[in-house]
Amino acid sequence: MTSSVPWQERLSAGVAKRMQRQQVLYDGEHHYDVVLGEQTLYTNIGGPEVMREQMDRILRDIDLPSLTLGIIPASAPVDMLPVHAFNLHGDEVHVELVSSGLNVTGRSELDLYRKAFSRLSDAALYGEAAEELLREARSFWTGAQRG
């Protein structure tokens, strides 16, 4: 199924929604614990300039009181099989799928996601070590910019 709305309008609307959602990082009322795989820092979405800007943004925001950011090194042992991305908030998990989203609210399923997040968090690096991984990725994308 294709949309009758031009892709440029859909893109602009999507960017505006994401920017609005990001404002909660600065409102002082929320806290986010985020874990990323190091591979994410090297997945080329938008080209080298966009990726470098993304690294700059994360490096700028990593010390926000509302954010705890962990990065799982590519070679780190992780005590679980790979899983899809998920957002855990309160008594709900949101899973973003290609064509839709899924909300999980069952207690036993929530416990599984909490356990998964704990295992991923245990494998992640935080603070200066995470910042070093980000700086390395930024350097990579800066070099990719040149050639």
XYZ file of N, CA and C in Angstrom:
441
model
N 0.843 -1.176 0.000
C 0.000 0.000 0.000
C 0.892 1.244 0.000
N 0.611 2.161 -0.890
C 1.386 3.388 -0.959
C 0.532 4.557 -0.497
N 1.205 5.569 -0.006
C 0.518 6.750 0.489
C 0.363 7.756 -0.636
N -0.732 8.531 -0.600
C -0.925 9.585 -1.592
C -0.182 10.859 -1.188
N 0.346 10.891 0.024
C 1.117 12.047 0.493
C 2.541 11.912 -0.035
N 3.071 12.967 -0.665
C 4.438 12.899 -1.203
C 5.446 12.545 -0.114
N 6.496 11.820 -0.504
C 7.475 11.346 0.468
C 8.136 12.498 1.220
N 8.309 13.640 0.564
C 8.939 14.780 1.228
C 8.086 15.274 2.394
N 6.776 15.285 2.208
C 5.873 15.706 3.287
C 5.876 14.684 4.417
N 5.895 13.402 4.074
C 5.941 12.359 5.112
C 7.237 12.447 5.900
N 8.352 12.692 5.188
C 9.647 12.825 5.846
C 9.644 14.027 6.786
N 9.176 15.170 6.309
C 9.134 16.378 7.138
C 8.263 16.171 8.367
N 7.129 15.533 8.200
C 6.232 15.273 9.330
C 6.894 14.333 10.332
N 7.593 13.318 9.829
C 8.285 12.382 10.713
C 9.397 13.047 11.499
N 10.166 13.904 10.847
C 11.248 14.627 11.522
C 10.663 15.542 12.593
N 9.595 16.241 12.272
C 8.961 17.144 13.244
C 8.480 16.382 14.468
N 7.887 15.210 14.264
C 7.418 14.400 15.401
C 8.592 13.928 16.260
N 9.673 13.490 15.620
C 10.843 13.038 16.379
C 11.447 14.187 17.184
N 11.541 15.355 16.580
C 12.099 16.511 17.284
C 11.233 16.873 18.489
N 9.935 16.791 18.324
C 9.025 17.073 19.436
C 9.210 16.054 20.554
N 9.342 14.778 20.200
C 9.542 13.727 21.209
C 10.861 13.919 21.946
N 11.879 14.418 21.263
C 13.191 14.596 21.881
C 13.181 15.687 22.945
N 12.220 16.572 22.920
C 12.177 17.657 23.893
C 12.034 17.143 25.326
N 11.524 15.930 25.494
C 11.395 15.390 26.852
C 12.755 15.159 27.503
N 13.816 15.090 26.721
C 15.155 14.975 27.305
C 15.518 16.204 28.121
N 14.892 17.322 27.819
C 15.259 18.595 28.433
C 14.219 19.122 29.421
N 13.110 18.405 29.607
C 12.038 18.954 30.441
C 12.226 18.728 31.939
N 13.206 17.907 32.315
C 13.471 17.678 33.730
C 12.497 16.741 34.416
N 11.529 16.222 33.697
C 10.511 15.353 34.293
C 10.675 13.883 33.914
N 11.572 13.585 33.002
C 11.720 12.225 32.504
C 13.165 11.766 32.658
N 13.345 10.440 32.675
C 14.683 9.861 32.638
C 14.659 8.671 31.691
N 15.693 8.571 30.880
C 15.783 7.499 29.895
C 17.073 6.721 30.089
N 16.932 5.411 30.164
C 18.065 4.492 30.155
C 18.078 3.874 28.763
N 19.149 4.124 28.031
C 19.238 3.689 26.637
C 20.470 2.812 26.475
N 20.289 1.703 25.769
C 21.405 0.828 25.445
C 21.411 0.628 23.933
N 22.573 0.893 23.330
C 22.759 0.720 21.889
C 23.878 -0.271 21.641
N 23.769 -1.009 20.560
C 24.886 -1.823 20.111
C 25.867 -0.930 19.367
N 27.163 -1.164 19.529
C 28.171 -0.364 18.834
C 27.936 -0.364 17.326
N 27.416 -1.464 16.801
C 27.156 -1.560 15.360
C 26.240 -0.433 14.882
N 25.352 0.017 15.766
C 24.435 1.103 15.427
C 25.188 2.362 15.019
N 26.334 2.581 15.635
C 27.104 3.792 15.362
C 27.731 3.780 13.969
N 27.748 2.599 13.347
C 28.382 2.451 12.036
C 27.395 2.064 10.938
N 26.110 2.025 11.259
C 25.098 1.721 10.252
C 24.789 3.009 9.509
N 25.178 3.056 8.248
C 25.139 4.276 7.456
C 23.723 4.608 7.012
N 23.100 5.460 7.786
C 21.761 5.935 7.434
C 21.864 7.430 7.222
N 21.817 7.855 5.963
C 21.861 9.273 5.652
C 23.196 9.776 5.155
N 24.222 8.930 5.173
C 25.525 9.345 4.674
C 26.441 9.815 5.790
N 27.732 9.987 5.460
C 28.732 10.338 6.467
C 28.444 11.631 7.233
N 27.966 12.653 6.549
C 27.706 13.918 7.243
C 26.595 13.755 8.280
N 25.532 13.076 7.909
C 24.425 12.838 8.841
C 24.908 11.999 10.019
N 25.695 10.984 9.740
C 26.190 10.127 10.815
C 27.109 10.887 11.765
N 27.969 11.729 11.218
C 28.849 12.542 12.060
C 28.016 13.475 12.940
N 26.989 14.080 12.354
C 26.102 14.954 13.130
C 25.391 14.177 14.233
N 25.027 12.929 13.933
C 24.394 12.092 14.964
C 25.357 11.838 16.122
N 26.612 11.535 15.792
C 27.608 11.304 16.852
C 27.798 12.579 17.681
N 27.847 13.735 17.008
C 27.977 15.008 17.719
C 26.798 15.215 18.669
N 25.620 14.917 18.192
C 24.408 15.102 19.016
C 24.454 14.202 20.246
N 24.813 12.948 20.047
C 24.863 12.029 21.187
C 25.955 12.445 22.161
N 27.112 12.829 21.640
C 28.194 13.293 22.514
C 27.778 14.542 23.298
N 27.015 15.406 22.678
C 26.536 16.613 23.363
C 25.557 16.258 24.483
N 24.688 15.277 24.236
C 23.609 14.969 25.180
C 23.941 13.874 26.184
N 25.065 13.201 26.024
C 25.350 12.029 26.852
C 25.419 12.364 28.348
N 25.746 13.590 28.687
C 25.849 13.969 30.095
C 24.577 14.583 30.668
N 23.508 14.590 29.898
C 22.248 15.122 30.423
C 21.809 14.311 31.641
N 21.301 14.958 32.683
C 20.827 14.226 33.854
C 19.660 13.290 33.522
N 18.955 13.573 32.438
C 17.793 12.769 32.061
C 18.152 11.538 31.238
N 19.446 11.319 30.974
C 19.856 10.243 30.079
C 20.985 9.413 30.676
N 20.804 8.113 30.646
C 21.884 7.175 30.927
C 22.062 6.365 29.656
N 23.228 6.517 29.020
C 23.475 5.858 27.737
C 24.569 4.828 27.881
N 24.243 3.602 27.505
C 25.223 2.533 27.459
C 25.399 2.062 26.033
N 26.616 1.684 25.699
C 26.903 1.154 24.365
C 27.542 -0.215 24.531
N 26.960 -1.200 23.896
C 27.497 -2.558 23.944
C 28.568 -2.686 22.871
N 29.837 -2.878 23.264
C 30.883 -3.041 22.253
C 30.570 -4.233 21.341
N 30.977 -4.113 20.092
C 30.686 -5.165 19.109
C 31.209 -6.525 19.546
N 32.313 -6.551 20.285
C 32.910 -7.826 20.686
C 32.527 -8.251 22.106
N 31.634 -7.503 22.751
C 31.259 -7.830 24.137
C 30.424 -9.101 24.201
N 30.693 -9.951 25.188
C 29.809 -11.102 25.387
C 28.471 -10.616 25.951
N 27.396 -11.100 25.375
C 26.051 -10.741 25.830
C 25.354 -12.042 26.213
N 24.796 -12.050 27.404
C 24.208 -13.257 27.959
C 22.775 -13.480 27.470
N 22.584 -13.395 26.148
C 21.267 -13.659 25.559
C 21.389 -13.652 24.041
N 20.391 -14.186 23.388
C 20.342 -14.148 21.931
C 19.903 -12.768 21.476
N 20.262 -12.354 20.262
C 19.808 -11.050 19.760
C 18.277 -10.980 19.712
N 17.751 -9.809 19.999
C 16.303 -9.593 19.967
C 16.012 -8.302 19.205
N 14.747 -8.112 18.891
C 14.306 -6.876 18.240
C 14.440 -5.710 19.223
N 14.453 -4.510 18.685
C 14.502 -3.317 19.534
C 13.184 -3.179 20.288
N 13.281 -2.638 21.502
C 12.073 -2.420 22.295
C 12.269 -1.240 23.225
N 11.145 -0.644 23.606
C 11.120 0.459 24.569
C 10.319 0.002 25.771
N 10.919 0.040 26.921
C 10.272 -0.364 28.165
C 9.964 0.896 28.954
N 8.697 1.121 29.241
C 8.325 2.282 30.049
C 7.150 1.907 30.945
N 7.410 2.007 32.249
C 6.371 1.663 33.219
C 5.950 0.216 33.083
N 4.673 0.027 32.932
C 4.111 -1.319 32.811
C 3.744 -1.641 31.376
N 4.592 -1.202 30.456
C 4.341 -1.457 29.043
C 5.657 -1.506 28.279
N 5.693 -2.369 27.292
C 6.811 -2.435 26.360
C 6.250 -2.128 24.984
N 6.953 -1.268 24.253
C 6.560 -0.983 22.885
C 7.615 -1.568 21.955
N 7.157 -2.366 21.010
C 8.025 -2.979 20.012
C 7.655 -2.358 18.669
N 8.644 -1.760 18.023
C 8.420 -1.130 16.725
C 8.683 -2.165 15.638
N 7.679 -2.422 14.834
C 7.797 -3.375 13.739
C 7.888 -2.625 12.416
N 8.165 -3.311 11.354
C 8.284 -2.663 10.052
C 6.974 -1.997 9.648
N 5.868 -2.671 9.853
C 4.587 -2.151 9.391
C 3.709 -1.577 10.484
N 4.075 -1.760 11.734
C 3.232 -1.278 12.827
C 4.019 -1.357 14.127
N 3.339 -1.147 15.226
C 3.946 -1.272 16.538
C 3.145 -2.252 17.369
N 3.756 -2.734 18.410
C 3.116 -3.712 19.279
C 3.339 -3.282 20.716
N 2.284 -3.246 21.511
C 2.404 -2.936 22.929
C 2.217 -4.215 23.730
N 3.139 -4.462 24.635
C 3.123 -5.653 25.477
C 2.841 -5.194 26.899
N 1.835 -5.799 27.528
C 1.463 -5.390 28.879
C 1.337 -6.549 29.856
N 1.439 -7.773 29.371
C 1.326 -8.931 30.259
C 2.476 -8.987 31.250
N 2.175 -9.255 32.507
C 3.183 -9.233 33.569
C 4.361 -10.152 33.267
N 4.099 -11.390 32.865
C 5.201 -12.328 32.614
C 6.044 -11.876 31.423
N 5.397 -11.298 30.415
C 6.147 -10.796 29.267
C 6.966 -9.561 29.642
N 6.395 -8.681 30.455
C 7.145 -7.511 30.923
C 8.390 -7.945 31.684
N 8.247 -8.976 32.505
C 9.395 -9.479 33.262
C 10.501 -9.968 32.325
N 10.115 -10.605 31.214
C 11.109 -11.060 30.240
C 11.851 -9.877 29.614
N 11.125 -8.826 29.281
C 11.768 -7.638 28.706
C 12.662 -6.942 29.728
N 12.223 -6.891 30.982
C 13.074 -6.289 32.019
C 14.364 -7.084 32.190
N 14.246 -8.401 32.153
C 15.431 -9.254 32.263
C 16.348 -9.051 31.053
N 15.755 -8.957 29.871
C 16.545 -8.730 28.660
C 17.273 -7.391 28.756
N 16.575 -6.342 29.209
C 17.215 -5.038 29.321
C 18.355 -5.079 30.336
N 18.150 -5.790 31.409
C 19.195 -5.927 32.423
C 20.437 -6.600 31.835
N 20.238 -7.649 31.069
C 21.379 -8.346 30.460
C 22.099 -7.461 29.444
N 21.331 -6.736 28.658
C 21.944 -5.820 27.693
C 22.710 -4.713 28.428
N 22.119 -4.185 29.476
C 22.776 -3.133 30.271
C 24.073 -3.630 30.881
N 24.063 -4.882 31.353
C 25.273 -5.447 31.962
C 26.426 -5.557 30.967
N 26.108 -5.716 29.691
C 27.143 -5.857 28.662
C 27.642 -4.504 28.147
N 26.940 -3.432 28.488
C 27.236 -2.110 27.937
C 28.335 -1.382 28.709
N 28.962 -0.451 28.004
C 29.913 0.471 28.614
C 29.207 1.808 28.814
N 29.592 2.501 29.872
C 28.964 3.782 30.217
C 30.040 4.851 30.427
N 29.610 6.091 30.533
C 30.522 7.183 30.871
C 31.618 7.367 29.837
N 32.851 7.535 30.336
C 34.003 7.796 29.461
C 34.210 6.691 28.426
N 33.986 5.441 28.826
C 34.182 4.330 27.882
C 33.181 4.417 26.723
N 31.941 4.772 27.021
C 30.932 4.941 25.971
C 31.279 6.149 25.102
N 31.731 7.226 25.745
C 32.120 8.415 24.982
C 33.277 8.108 24.031
N 34.195 7.268 24.456
C 35.320 6.898 23.587
C 34.816 6.148 22.350
N 33.862 5.249 22.527
C 33.286 4.549 21.371
C 32.604 5.540 20.425
N 31.938 6.521 20.992
C 31.286 7.543 20.169
C 32.312 8.392 19.421
N 33.394 8.753 20.094
C 34.443 9.547 19.434
C 35.095 8.749 18.304
N 35.296 7.451 18.518
C 35.859 6.607 17.459
C 34.922 6.559 16.255
N 33.639 6.421 16.516
C 32.665 6.389 15.417
C 32.634 7.743 14.695
N 32.699 8.830 15.460
C 32.716 10.155 14.838
C 33.939 10.303 13.942
N 35.083 9.838 14.423
C 36.310 9.893 13.633
C 36.169 9.082 12.343
N 35.565 7.913 12.457
C 35.310 7.088 11.270
C 34.503 7.852 10.246
N 33.388 8.476 10.695
C 32.517 9.186 9.767
C 33.160 10.466 9.241
N 34.050 11.064 10.012
C 34.773 12.238 9.529
C 35.719 11.809 8.408
N 36.399 10.673 8.586
C 37.273 10.138 7.539
C 36.494 9.726 6.313
N 35.311 9.166 6.501
C 34.478 8.743 5.374
C 34.025 9.947 4.563
N 33.921 11.101 5.227
C 33.528 12.331 4.562
C 34.556 12.734 3.508
N 35.813 12.469 3.825
C 36.898 12.874 2.919
C 37.108 11.896 1.775
N 36.647 10.688 1.941
C 36.927 9.891 0.810
C 36.784 8.465 0.893
